[in-house]
């Protein structure tokens, strides 16, 4: 394992992207609030169905000059779904090629994760708010190894009767009923909110929404727009609270979609809601549905990433091709923390050295120019299959090698739990015994 650790360290060092001094430390000392938008895909932004704007509030945040919004940001989850997204955003490593890292390795894994890094580097306290049972995805164990001080799960809330849906407390209630805990967190804090209402099959009690759904021939696709609209309202209410309480001005708020909500098999139904000129992705031919390919399915793997920094004026839509693996190095640099000594597999999105080859967990990948799906290459400007010439073949082979390396190095670190043998200078290994979420005290 020593030699494997050496190989991984060499890879990480070689793949490191230096920070961009224009952005480094611009959010230093601010609270960090991460809002995990369950199953929220990029196409919902600026979308309309049945004459209604689906997510008016999130659209406003997305287009705000105080938000850095990424229009080519992809989910990179495997079978771990939400837990894979959490793992990538907080450890800077991928989930596993099979199953969920949280479930399979989380109980005894040595993490060097965001809560511990922020605490040790800049004295952040930390909490997760999530209205499901604490043991789902083995979170109660994983969060202790990550160094989370608090985990406000279902047991901290009244989830009885119609206050919950499939995966726990409804989003509006999670945001409202968590305030009594959030307001006592020592600032600066790192707080993660994991929403659940916009989760398959997207059921919602009729008294919770008057949103008119389309008829696509698939009920869950129809309902997706209603729960997305409900989630949008929930986030709006939360922002209103943050502004009223004064927390808004000294917080950076990161909103991201964790993975797709509509599975590929239902995309033909979904496509019926896209107008021909949909900016979400180009559809080809007279009827997008008839020309549907794996390329279209991959374009729908975009999820929003919005980094909202109240007070900045240079926000805007950033077209960098990127993925969930890139968030942690980006956040650390925004907070003025040098990420070089941590074993992170993504790159700072603001760096001139940011790597735009976006690896998917199954070794497919996308770059600004083309998409590679099980070895078939599509030209992103047409969505059509290309037979690569010699030069393109060489480029693709190079990018595929890069993708395989990035994934295998991450797998080596996680499967062999190599962080047991590497503690970055100045970092102290997390002692999970310190945390007991049952009564919310350390
Ligand atoms: C439940 C929720 C599950 O706690 O986070 O989400 P999923 O992993 O199914 O997307
Ligand atoms: Mn999820």
Tab-separated table of C-alpha atoms and ligand atoms in Angstrom:
chain	number	residue	atom	x	y	z
A	1	UNK	CA	0.000	0.000	0.000
A	2	UNK	CA	2.908	2.375	0.566
A	3	UNK	CA	3.810	2.190	-3.117
A	4	UNK	CA	0.134	2.610	-4.107
A	5	UNK	CA	-0.070	5.705	-1.921
A	6	UNK	CA	3.051	7.046	-3.616
A	7	UNK	CA	1.458	6.478	-7.046
A	8	UNK	CA	-1.753	8.225	-5.998
A	9	UNK	CA	0.110	11.177	-4.494
A	10	UNK	CA	2.178	11.529	-7.673
A	11	UNK	CA	-1.023	11.521	-9.765
A	12	UNK	CA	-2.785	14.098	-7.552
A	13	UNK	CA	0.248	16.390	-7.549
A	14	UNK	CA	0.482	16.146	-11.334
A	15	UNK	CA	-3.227	16.848	-11.821
A	16	UNK	CA	-3.414	19.799	-9.409
A	17	UNK	CA	-4.693	23.057	-10.887
A	18	UNK	CA	-3.336	26.209	-9.282
A	19	UNK	CA	-5.823	28.718	-7.904
A	20	UNK	CA	-6.909	31.850	-9.750
A	21	UNK	CA	-5.900	34.898	-7.717
A	22	UNK	CA	-8.959	36.775	-9.002
A	23	UNK	CA	-11.171	34.370	-7.015
A	24	UNK	CA	-8.861	33.031	-4.295
A	25	UNK	CA	-10.195	33.885	-0.834
A	26	UNK	CA	-13.097	36.056	-2.046
A	27	UNK	CA	-15.430	34.181	0.341
A	28	UNK	CA	-12.955	33.759	3.183
A	29	UNK	CA	-14.607	33.649	6.617
A	30	UNK	CA	-18.135	33.465	5.218
A	31	UNK	CA	-20.577	30.748	6.286
A	32	UNK	CA	-20.961	28.044	3.654
A	33	UNK	CA	-24.476	26.760	3.017
A	34	UNK	CA	-24.727	23.847	0.586
A	35	UNK	CA	-28.190	23.124	-0.808
A	36	UNK	CA	-28.432	19.681	-2.348
A	37	UNK	CA	-31.229	19.926	-4.939
A	38	UNK	CA	-32.478	16.340	-5.099
A	39	UNK	CA	-32.713	14.896	-8.647
A	40	UNK	CA	-32.601	18.402	-10.144
A	41	UNK	CA	-31.472	18.465	-13.788
A	42	UNK	CA	-30.119	21.510	-15.643
A	43	UNK	CA	-32.935	21.524	-18.212
A	44	UNK	CA	-35.349	22.721	-15.492
A	45	UNK	CA	-33.553	26.074	-15.364
A	46	UNK	CA	-35.465	28.625	-17.491
A	47	UNK	CA	-37.912	25.871	-18.482
A	48	UNK	CA	-41.656	26.397	-18.927
A	49	UNK	CA	-44.452	23.817	-19.066
A	50	UNK	CA	-48.173	24.480	-19.516
A	51	UNK	CA	-47.338	28.190	-19.696
A	52	UNK	CA	-45.765	28.160	-16.227
A	53	UNK	CA	-42.146	28.863	-15.339
A	54	UNK	CA	-41.045	25.744	-13.451
A	55	UNK	CA	-38.374	27.230	-11.163
A	56	UNK	CA	-38.678	31.024	-11.134
A	57	UNK	CA	-36.614	31.576	-7.998
A	58	UNK	CA	-33.721	29.320	-8.950
A	59	UNK	CA	-33.717	30.952	-12.397
A	60	UNK	CA	-33.212	34.298	-10.668
A	61	UNK	CA	-30.302	32.947	-8.620
A	62	UNK	CA	-28.849	31.281	-11.719
A	63	UNK	CA	-28.827	34.543	-13.670
A	64	UNK	CA	-27.840	36.782	-10.775
A	65	UNK	CA	-24.594	38.775	-11.113
A	66	UNK	CA	-23.758	37.519	-7.618
A	67	UNK	CA	-23.824	33.902	-8.748
A	68	UNK	CA	-21.146	31.905	-10.548
A	69	UNK	CA	-23.362	29.514	-12.570
A	70	UNK	CA	-22.023	26.602	-14.583
A	71	UNK	CA	-23.982	25.598	-17.677
A	72	UNK	CA	-21.831	22.572	-18.612
A	73	UNK	CA	-21.639	20.951	-15.166
A	74	UNK	CA	-22.312	17.203	-15.078
A	75	UNK	CA	-23.298	14.733	-12.420
A	76	UNK	CA	-20.780	11.910	-12.053
A	77	UNK	CA	-22.640	9.615	-9.676
A	78	UNK	CA	-22.640	5.833	-9.797
A	79	UNK	CA	-25.060	3.518	-8.007
A	80	UNK	CA	-24.563	5.486	-4.772
A	81	UNK	CA	-26.761	8.295	-6.229
A	82	UNK	CA	-27.150	11.006	-3.545
A	83	UNK	CA	-24.401	9.495	-1.398
A	84	UNK	CA	-21.977	9.506	-4.348
A	85	UNK	CA	-22.702	13.188	-4.916
A	86	UNK	CA	-22.077	13.903	-1.237
A	87	UNK	CA	-18.858	11.907	-1.355
A	88	UNK	CA	-17.548	13.780	-4.394
A	89	UNK	CA	-18.441	17.221	-3.095
A	90	UNK	CA	-16.997	16.654	0.369
A	91	UNK	CA	-14.011	14.383	-0.159
A	92	UNK	CA	-13.026	15.295	-3.724
A	93	UNK	CA	-12.934	11.583	-4.588
A	94	UNK	CA	-15.317	9.558	-6.783
A	95	UNK	CA	-17.878	7.062	-5.503
A	96	UNK	CA	-17.210	3.385	-6.289
A	97	UNK	CA	-17.679	1.682	-9.651
A	98	UNK	CA	-20.301	-0.545	-8.016
A	99	UNK	CA	-22.554	0.189	-5.035
A	100	UNK	CA	-22.307	3.075	-2.586
A	101	UNK	CA	-19.009	4.089	-0.951
A	102	UNK	CA	-20.960	5.418	2.033
A	103	UNK	CA	-22.672	2.074	2.542
A	104	UNK	CA	-19.732	-0.191	1.735
A	105	UNK	CA	-16.734	1.646	3.186
A	106	UNK	CA	-18.154	4.570	5.196
A	107	UNK	CA	-18.204	2.977	8.648
A	108	UNK	CA	-14.435	2.581	9.002
A	109	UNK	CA	-13.104	4.856	6.255
A	110	UNK	CA	-10.494	7.526	6.927
A	111	UNK	CA	-11.798	10.683	5.274
A	112	UNK	CA	-10.197	14.103	4.979
A	113	UNK	CA	-13.468	15.818	4.187
A	114	UNK	CA	-14.830	19.362	3.976
A	115	UNK	CA	-16.200	19.606	7.556
A	116	UNK	CA	-12.822	18.592	9.057
A	117	UNK	CA	-10.722	20.644	6.592
A	118	UNK	CA	-12.784	23.810	7.200
A	119	UNK	CA	-12.731	23.283	10.943
A	120	UNK	CA	-8.987	22.717	11.186
A	121	UNK	CA	-8.024	25.370	8.654
A	122	UNK	CA	-10.440	28.141	9.645
A	123	UNK	CA	-12.470	27.104	12.701
A	124	UNK	CA	-15.767	26.247	10.962
A	125	UNK	CA	-18.503	24.424	12.842
A	126	UNK	CA	-20.533	21.987	10.734
A	127	UNK	CA	-23.992	20.447	10.411
A	128	UNK	CA	-26.152	18.459	8.031
A	129	UNK	CA	-29.915	18.935	7.827
A	130	UNK	CA	-31.805	16.077	6.234
A	131	UNK	CA	-35.349	14.913	7.030
A	132	UNK	CA	-34.738	11.211	6.519
A	133	UNK	CA	-33.605	8.601	9.079
A	134	UNK	CA	-29.946	9.047	10.016
A	135	UNK	CA	-28.962	5.534	8.958
A	136	UNK	CA	-30.014	5.937	5.320
A	137	UNK	CA	-26.888	5.542	3.159
A	138	UNK	CA	-25.039	4.845	6.451
A	139	UNK	CA	-24.799	8.619	6.924
A	140	UNK	CA	-24.747	8.536	10.722
A	141	UNK	CA	-21.442	6.631	10.601
A	142	UNK	CA	-19.980	8.378	7.578
A	143	UNK	CA	-20.588	11.882	8.937
A	144	UNK	CA	-18.689	11.086	12.140
A	145	UNK	CA	-15.702	9.988	10.060
A	146	UNK	CA	-16.038	13.189	8.052
A	147	UNK	CA	-15.964	15.226	11.253
A	148	UNK	CA	-19.480	16.671	11.094
A	149	UNK	CA	-20.342	18.127	14.492
A	150	UNK	CA	-24.108	17.871	14.039
A	151	UNK	CA	-26.475	15.766	11.959
A	152	UNK	CA	-30.063	17.001	12.292
A	153	UNK	CA	-31.929	14.041	10.800
A	154	UNK	CA	-35.585	12.976	11.026
A	155	UNK	CA	-35.411	12.421	14.820
A	156	UNK	CA	-34.960	16.199	15.302
A	157	UNK	CA	-38.152	17.071	13.459
A	158	UNK	CA	-41.855	16.325	13.537
A	159	UNK	CA	-42.173	14.140	10.450
A	160	UNK	CA	-45.594	12.704	11.341
A	161	UNK	CA	-48.573	12.399	9.005
A	162	UNK	CA	-48.551	14.534	5.884
A	163	UNK	CA	-45.347	16.340	6.899
A	164	UNK	CA	-43.287	13.740	5.051
A	165	UNK	CA	-43.065	12.198	1.597
A	166	UNK	CA	-41.180	9.101	0.412
A	167	UNK	CA	-37.758	10.004	1.752
A	168	UNK	CA	-38.598	12.142	4.746
A	169	UNK	CA	-39.675	15.584	5.877
A	170	UNK	CA	-41.027	17.802	3.097
A	171	UNK	CA	-38.542	20.430	1.925
A	172	UNK	CA	-40.517	23.499	3.064
A	173	UNK	CA	-40.670	22.040	6.568
A	174	UNK	CA	-37.000	21.035	6.575
A	175	UNK	CA	-35.964	24.625	5.838
A	176	UNK	CA	-38.494	26.127	8.272
A	177	UNK	CA	-38.099	23.726	11.198
A	178	UNK	CA	-34.295	23.654	10.995
A	179	UNK	CA	-33.948	27.372	11.740
A	180	UNK	CA	-34.093	26.730	15.493
A	181	UNK	CA	-30.904	24.692	15.097
A	182	UNK	CA	-29.186	26.714	12.372
A	183	UNK	CA	-29.356	29.960	14.340
A	184	UNK	CA	-27.286	28.454	17.158
A	185	UNK	CA	-24.442	27.191	14.976
A	186	UNK	CA	-21.177	28.889	15.841
A	187	UNK	CA	-20.196	31.052	12.857
A	188	UNK	CA	-18.501	30.555	10.497
A	189	UNK	CA	-20.394	27.332	9.826
A	190	UNK	CA	-20.548	24.811	7.022
A	191	UNK	CA	-24.174	23.644	6.745
A	192	UNK	CA	-25.491	21.146	4.201
A	193	UNK	CA	-29.202	20.822	3.423
A	194	UNK	CA	-30.248	17.629	1.622
A	195	UNK	CA	-33.725	18.010	0.124
A	196	UNK	CA	-36.027	15.045	-0.671
A	197	UNK	CA	-39.378	16.238	-2.114
A	198	UNK	CA	-38.133	16.188	-5.716
A	199	UNK	CA	-37.365	12.469	-5.598
A	200	UNK	CA	-38.737	9.710	-7.819
A	201	UNK	CA	-41.701	9.054	-8.277
A	202	UNK	CA	-42.246	12.782	-7.502
A	203	UNK	CA	-45.477	12.398	-5.546
A	204	UNK	CA	-46.739	15.447	-3.690
A	205	UNK	CA	-49.933	16.018	-1.716
A	206	UNK	CA	-52.296	18.179	-3.737
A	207	UNK	CA	-52.555	20.730	-0.937
A	208	UNK	CA	-48.816	21.383	-1.338
A	209	UNK	CA	-48.949	22.649	-4.903
A	210	UNK	CA	-51.270	24.090	-7.523
A	211	UNK	CA	-48.747	23.642	-10.350
A	212	UNK	CA	-50.341	22.345	-13.559
A	213	UNK	CA	-48.380	19.345	-14.879
A	214	UNK	CA	-47.968	18.439	-18.580
A	215	UNK	CA	-49.215	15.178	-20.040
A	216	UNK	CA	-46.179	13.376	-21.461
A	217	UNK	CA	-47.680	9.902	-21.245
A	218	UNK	CA	-45.495	9.129	-18.218
A	219	UNK	CA	-46.879	10.043	-14.776
A	220	UNK	CA	-43.549	10.454	-12.993
A	221	UNK	CA	-42.282	12.712	-15.784
A	222	UNK	CA	-45.448	14.779	-15.502
A	223	UNK	CA	-45.110	15.056	-11.706
A	224	UNK	CA	-41.398	15.916	-11.853
A	225	UNK	CA	-42.247	19.472	-12.831
A	226	UNK	CA	-44.540	19.928	-9.845
A	227	UNK	CA	-42.052	18.711	-7.234
A	228	UNK	CA	-39.308	20.769	-8.926
A	229	UNK	CA	-41.574	23.814	-8.592
A	230	UNK	CA	-42.223	22.948	-4.945
A	231	UNK	CA	-38.478	22.628	-4.303
A	232	UNK	CA	-38.013	26.021	-5.971
A	233	UNK	CA	-40.556	27.572	-3.578
A	234	UNK	CA	-38.849	25.882	-0.615
A	235	UNK	CA	-35.479	27.391	-1.521
A	236	UNK	CA	-37.111	30.792	-2.020
A	237	UNK	CA	-38.585	30.645	1.493
A	238	UNK	CA	-35.185	29.678	2.890
A	239	UNK	CA	-33.479	32.630	1.185
A	240	UNK	CA	-36.137	34.953	2.631
A	241	UNK	CA	-35.271	33.665	6.095
A	242	UNK	CA	-31.530	33.983	5.480
A	243	UNK	CA	-31.999	37.624	4.453
A	244	UNK	CA	-34.298	38.429	7.411
A	245	UNK	CA	-31.895	36.845	9.889
A	246	UNK	CA	-28.846	38.612	8.497
A	247	UNK	CA	-27.160	35.303	7.714
A	248	UNK	CA	-27.436	35.942	3.970
A	249	UNK	CA	-24.818	38.697	3.731
A	250	UNK	CA	-22.053	36.709	5.353
A	251	UNK	CA	-22.734	33.358	3.700
A	252	UNK	CA	-21.769	31.768	0.401
A	253	UNK	CA	-24.590	29.535	-0.829
A	254	UNK	CA	-23.801	26.614	-3.123
A	255	UNK	CA	-26.746	25.008	-4.915
A	256	UNK	CA	-26.292	21.906	-7.041
A	257	UNK	CA	-28.330	19.070	-8.538
A	258	UNK	CA	-27.041	15.671	-7.418
A	259	UNK	CA	-28.045	13.580	-10.453
A	260	UNK	CA	-30.826	13.022	-12.991
A	261	UNK	CA	-34.473	12.730	-11.948
A	262	UNK	CA	-35.782	11.358	-15.237
A	263	UNK	CA	-34.206	8.060	-16.290
A	264	UNK	CA	-33.061	7.586	-19.890
A	265	UNK	CA	-35.961	5.228	-20.593
A	266	UNK	CA	-38.431	8.082	-19.992
A	267	UNK	CA	-36.501	10.734	-21.921
A	268	UNK	CA	-38.718	10.353	-24.977
A	269	UNK	CA	-41.667	11.355	-22.826
A	270	UNK	CA	-39.663	14.202	-21.373
A	271	UNK	CA	-38.643	15.435	-24.827
A	272	UNK	CA	-42.307	16.172	-25.528
A	273	UNK	CA	-42.044	19.108	-23.125
A	274	UNK	CA	-39.044	20.624	-24.929
A	275	UNK	CA	-39.861	23.120	-27.631
A	276	UNK	CA	-37.894	22.663	-30.849
A	277	UNK	CA	-35.622	25.582	-29.972
A	278	UNK	CA	-35.010	24.361	-26.430
A	279	UNK	CA	-31.749	25.797	-25.163
A	280	UNK	CA	-31.400	22.828	-22.822
A	281	UNK	CA	-29.883	20.675	-25.499
A	282	UNK	CA	-30.091	20.573	-29.247
A	283	UNK	CA	-32.551	18.000	-30.582
A	284	UNK	CA	-32.227	16.905	-34.178
A	285	UNK	CA	-34.562	16.239	-37.005
A	286	UNK	CA	-38.207	17.174	-37.272
A	287	UNK	CA	-39.244	15.466	-34.056
A	288	UNK	CA	-36.565	15.275	-31.322
A	289	UNK	CA	-38.121	12.110	-29.983
A	290	UNK	CA	-37.515	10.123	-33.175
A	291	UNK	CA	-33.856	11.105	-33.363
A	292	UNK	CA	-33.058	10.343	-29.754
A	293	UNK	CA	-29.604	8.841	-29.120
A	294	UNK	CA	-27.245	8.184	-26.238
A	295	UNK	CA	-25.809	11.594	-27.034
A	296	UNK	CA	-29.111	13.279	-26.071
A	297	UNK	CA	-29.307	11.184	-22.919
A	298	UNK	CA	-25.786	12.313	-21.942
A	299	UNK	CA	-26.580	15.990	-22.587
A	300	UNK	CA	-29.360	15.597	-20.024
A	301	UNK	CA	-26.837	14.570	-17.369
A	302	UNK	CA	-26.152	18.261	-16.784
A	303	UNK	CA	-27.128	19.438	-13.307
A	304	UNK	CA	-26.924	23.015	-12.056
A	305	UNK	CA	-23.995	24.289	-10.048
A	306	UNK	CA	-24.595	27.769	-8.637
A	307	UNK	CA	-22.110	29.424	-6.300
A	308	UNK	CA	-23.988	32.421	-4.913
A	309	UNK	CA	-21.759	34.966	-3.196
A	310	UNK	CA	-23.889	37.887	-1.956
A	311	UNK	CA	-22.171	41.133	-2.765
A	312	UNK	CA	-20.016	40.032	-5.723
A	313	UNK	CA	-20.844	41.722	-9.015
A	314	UNK	CA	-18.785	39.642	-11.446
A	315	UNK	CA	-20.953	36.520	-11.472
A	316	UNK	CA	-22.329	35.022	-14.666
A	317	UNK	CA	-22.685	31.843	-16.693
A	318	UNK	CA	-19.433	29.904	-16.870
A	319	UNK	CA	-19.244	27.446	-19.778
A	320	UNK	CA	-16.339	25.359	-18.437
A	321	UNK	CA	-16.996	21.626	-18.853
A	322	UNK	CA	-16.922	20.327	-15.292
A	323	UNK	CA	-18.307	17.813	-12.818
A	324	UNK	CA	-19.118	17.230	-9.154
A	325	UNK	CA	-15.538	16.083	-8.536
A	326	UNK	CA	-14.365	19.677	-9.134
A	327	UNK	CA	-16.444	21.378	-6.424
A	328	UNK	CA	-14.249	20.857	-3.357
A	329	UNK	CA	-10.987	22.286	-4.765
A	330	UNK	CA	-13.032	25.217	-6.104
A	331	UNK	CA	-14.690	25.868	-2.725
A	332	UNK	CA	-11.439	25.596	-0.765
A	333	UNK	CA	-9.788	28.182	-3.008
A	334	UNK	CA	-12.784	30.533	-2.712
A	335	UNK	CA	-12.360	30.301	1.072
A	336	UNK	CA	-8.635	31.032	0.827
A	337	UNK	CA	-7.573	27.491	1.699
A	338	UNK	CA	-4.780	25.983	-0.404
A	339	UNK	CA	-6.010	22.571	-1.559
A	340	UNK	CA	-2.659	21.246	-2.826
A	341	UNK	CA	-1.881	19.056	0.180
A	342	UNK	CA	-5.251	17.252	0.090
A	343	UNK	CA	-5.853	14.160	-2.072
A	344	UNK	CA	-8.456	15.701	-4.392
A	345	UNK	CA	-9.158	14.324	-7.873
A	346	UNK	CA	-10.920	17.303	-9.424
A	347	UNK	CA	-9.630	20.752	-10.329
A	348	UNK	CA	-10.553	24.333	-9.367
A	349	UNK	CA	-13.152	25.521	-11.894
A	350	UNK	CA	-11.707	29.040	-11.915
A	351	UNK	CA	-8.164	27.862	-12.561
A	352	UNK	CA	-6.571	28.408	-15.977
A	353	UNK	CA	-5.413	24.796	-15.563
A	354	UNK	CA	-8.922	23.399	-14.957
A	355	UNK	CA	-9.239	20.046	-16.747
A	356	UNK	CA	-12.315	20.053	-19.042
A	357	UNK	CA	-12.342	16.286	-19.645
A	358	UNK	CA	-15.333	15.227	-17.539
A	359	UNK	CA	-15.204	11.563	-16.475
A	360	UNK	CA	-18.395	9.620	-15.852
A	361	UNK	CA	-18.237	6.782	-13.350
A	362	UNK	CA	-18.499	4.134	-16.112
A	363	UNK	CA	-15.474	5.590	-17.985
A	364	UNK	CA	-17.604	7.387	-20.589
A	365	UNK	CA	-16.648	11.049	-20.803
A	366	UNK	CA	-17.501	14.418	-22.296
A	367	UNK	CA	-15.298	17.319	-23.362
A	368	UNK	CA	-16.262	20.660	-24.920
A	369	UNK	CA	-15.918	19.109	-28.387
A	370	UNK	CA	-17.190	15.554	-28.163
A	371	UNK	CA	-18.891	12.884	-26.099
A	372	UNK	CA	-17.568	9.333	-25.798
A	373	UNK	CA	-20.192	6.705	-24.909
A	374	UNK	CA	-19.066	3.060	-24.750
A	375	UNK	CA	-16.430	3.957	-27.330
A	376	UNK	CA	-18.808	5.678	-29.770
A	377	UNK	CA	-17.788	9.288	-30.410
A	378	UNK	CA	-20.339	12.055	-30.966
A	379	UNK	CA	-19.557	15.568	-32.157
A	380	UNK	CA	-21.074	17.953	-29.600
A	381	UNK	CA	-21.788	20.611	-32.204
A	382	UNK	CA	-24.097	18.286	-34.164
A	383	UNK	CA	-24.971	15.448	-31.797
A	384	UNK	CA	-23.999	13.063	-34.595
A	385	UNK	CA	-21.656	10.081	-34.472
A	386	UNK	CA	-18.208	10.800	-35.933
A	387	UNK	CA	-15.662	8.392	-37.388
A	388	UNK	CA	-12.527	9.930	-35.932
A	389	UNK	CA	-9.589	10.643	-38.223
A	390	UNK	CA	-6.037	9.829	-37.075
A	391	UNK	CA	-5.608	13.058	-35.111
A	392	UNK	CA	-8.962	12.815	-33.373
A	393	UNK	CA	-8.338	9.115	-32.624
A	394	UNK	CA	-5.095	10.069	-30.880
A	395	UNK	CA	-6.819	12.829	-28.885
A	396	UNK	CA	-9.629	10.515	-27.808
A	397	UNK	CA	-7.202	7.792	-26.739
A	398	UNK	CA	-5.335	10.389	-24.679
A	399	UNK	CA	-8.533	11.618	-23.006
A	400	UNK	CA	-9.774	8.072	-22.357
A	401	UNK	CA	-6.451	7.263	-20.687
A	402	UNK	CA	-6.821	10.386	-18.519
A	403	UNK	CA	-10.354	9.395	-17.501
A	404	UNK	CA	-9.360	5.827	-16.637
A	405	UNK	CA	-6.391	7.080	-14.636
A	406	UNK	CA	-8.463	9.615	-12.672
A	407	UNK	CA	-11.067	6.986	-11.766
A	408	UNK	CA	-8.573	4.226	-10.965
A	409	UNK	CA	-6.437	6.482	-8.761
A	410	UNK	CA	-9.545	7.529	-6.833
A	411	UNK	CA	-10.623	3.897	-6.502
A	412	UNK	CA	-7.170	2.889	-5.288
A	413	UNK	CA	-7.269	5.566	-2.576
A	414	UNK	CA	-10.782	4.657	-1.438
A	415	UNK	CA	-10.751	0.873	-1.781
A	416	UNK	CA	-7.453	0.588	0.074
A	417	UNK	CA	-8.382	3.361	2.523
A	418	UNK	CA	-4.978	4.927	1.858
A	419	UNK	CA	-5.613	8.104	3.851
A	420	UNK	CA	-4.829	6.027	6.933
A	421	UNK	CA	-1.214	6.371	5.816
A	422	UNK	CA	-1.179	9.987	4.657
A	423	UNK	CA	-1.996	12.937	6.887
A	424	UNK	CA	-1.459	16.306	5.160
A	425	UNK	CA	0.915	18.680	6.970
A	426	UNK	CA	-1.011	20.492	9.696
A	427	UNK	CA	-4.050	18.206	9.450
A	428	UNK	CA	-5.135	16.046	12.378
A	429	UNK	CA	-6.948	12.765	11.709
A	430	UNK	CA	-10.646	12.941	12.653
A	431	UNK	CA	-11.642	11.213	15.881
A	432	UNK	CA	-15.159	9.952	15.144
A	433	UNK	CA	-15.687	9.106	18.835
A	434	UNK	CA	-16.085	12.826	19.493
A	435	UNK	CA	-19.444	12.924	17.754
A	436	UNK	CA	-22.770	11.679	18.970
A	437	UNK	CA	-25.716	12.776	16.874
A	438	UNK	CA	-28.355	11.193	19.082
A	439	UNK	CA	-28.495	14.192	21.425
A	440	UNK	CA	-26.908	16.661	19.039
A	441	UNK	CA	-23.981	17.367	21.341
A	442	UNK	CA	-20.376	16.564	20.418
B	1	LIG	C1	-32.623	9.732	1.107
B	1	LIG	C2	-32.156	10.418	-0.122
B	1	LIG	C3	-31.967	9.359	-1.180
B	1	LIG	O1	-32.025	10.081	2.291
B	1	LIG	O2	-30.993	11.174	0.081
B	1	LIG	O3	-31.639	9.924	-2.369
B	1	LIG	P1	-31.114	9.013	-3.588
B	1	LIG	O4	-29.754	8.472	-3.217
B	1	LIG	O5	-32.146	7.907	-3.768
B	1	LIG	O6	-31.081	9.973	-4.746
B	2	LIG	MN1	-30.413	11.896	-5.017
